[in-house]
C-alpha positions as semicolon CSV with decimal commas, in nm:
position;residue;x (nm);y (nm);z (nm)
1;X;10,442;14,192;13,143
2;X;10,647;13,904;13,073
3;X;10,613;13,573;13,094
4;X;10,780;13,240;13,204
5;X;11,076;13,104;12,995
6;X;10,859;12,765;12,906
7;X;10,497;12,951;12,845
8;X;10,498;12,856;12,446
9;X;10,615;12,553;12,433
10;X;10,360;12,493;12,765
11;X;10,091;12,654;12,583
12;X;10,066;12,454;12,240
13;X;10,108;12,150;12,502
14;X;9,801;12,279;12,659
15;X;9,604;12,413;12,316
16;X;9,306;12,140;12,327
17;X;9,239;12,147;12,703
18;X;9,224;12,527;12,666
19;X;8,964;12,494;12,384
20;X;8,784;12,238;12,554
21;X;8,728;12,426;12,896
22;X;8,954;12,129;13,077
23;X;9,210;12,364;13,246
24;X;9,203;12,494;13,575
25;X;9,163;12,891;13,599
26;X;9,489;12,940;13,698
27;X;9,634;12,741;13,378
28;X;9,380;12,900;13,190
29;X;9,458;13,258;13,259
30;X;9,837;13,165;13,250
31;X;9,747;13,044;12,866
32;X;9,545;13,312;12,804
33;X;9,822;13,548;12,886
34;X;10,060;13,409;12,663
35;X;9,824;13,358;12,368
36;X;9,779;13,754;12,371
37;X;10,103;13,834;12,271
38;X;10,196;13,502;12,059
39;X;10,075;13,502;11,679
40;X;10,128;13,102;11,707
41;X;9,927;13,025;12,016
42;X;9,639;13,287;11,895
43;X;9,577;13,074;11,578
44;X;9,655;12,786;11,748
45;X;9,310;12,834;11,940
46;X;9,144;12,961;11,641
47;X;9,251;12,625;11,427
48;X;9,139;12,413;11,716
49;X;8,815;12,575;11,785
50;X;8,779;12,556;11,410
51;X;8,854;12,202;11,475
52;X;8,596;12,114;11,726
53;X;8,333;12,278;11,603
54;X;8,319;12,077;11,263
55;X;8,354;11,734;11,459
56;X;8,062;11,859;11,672
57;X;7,874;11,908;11,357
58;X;7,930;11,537;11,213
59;X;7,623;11,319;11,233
60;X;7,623;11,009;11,530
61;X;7,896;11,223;11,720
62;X;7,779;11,372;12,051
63;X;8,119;11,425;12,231
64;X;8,438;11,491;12,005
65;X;8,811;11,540;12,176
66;X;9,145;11,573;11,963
67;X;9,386;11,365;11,944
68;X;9,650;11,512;12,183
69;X;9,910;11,561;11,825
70;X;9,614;11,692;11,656
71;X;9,779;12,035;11,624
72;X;10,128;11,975;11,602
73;X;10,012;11,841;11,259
74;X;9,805;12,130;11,148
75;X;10,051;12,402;11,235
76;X;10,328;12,178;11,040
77;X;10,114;12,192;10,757
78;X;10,004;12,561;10,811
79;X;10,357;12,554;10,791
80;X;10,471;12,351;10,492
81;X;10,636;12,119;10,702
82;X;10,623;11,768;10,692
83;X;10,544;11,527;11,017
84;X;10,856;11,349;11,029
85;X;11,051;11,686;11,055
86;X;10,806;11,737;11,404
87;X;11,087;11,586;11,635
88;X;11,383;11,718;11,413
């Protein structure tokens, strides 16, 4: 099966939603499609889970979101980019 032209670059657009259970099932399945098959979107959900789940664990903090660049920035540093070479 293959999928739409635009599914990565849709999909790490869409990483934190997934995570947080904020797309619609039709978005969801779509990202879960992709994920399958993409190294980068798998540990993409992996890091963010990761993510959420220490926030979650920090004392005084009953909901926790992401900032919507959150993972840009880890998977730059996963892979020894730097942020300013993000846009390049």
């Amino acid at each position: 099966m293959t999928g739409r032209s635009d599914d990565h670059e849709w999909s790490q657009q869409h990483l934190s939603h997934y995570v947080e259970g904020e797309l619609r099932p039709g978005a969801r399945r779509r990202l879960d499609r992709h994920a399958q098959g993409c190294v980068a979107c798998g540990r993409g959900i992996r890091a963010m889970r990761a993510l959420v789940h220490a926030l979650q664990g920090l004392d005084g903090l009953t909901v926790a979101r992401a900032p919507a660049t959150i993972f840009d920035r880890a998977r730059l540093a996963g892979a020894g980019g730097s942020p300013s070479s993000q846009h390049a």
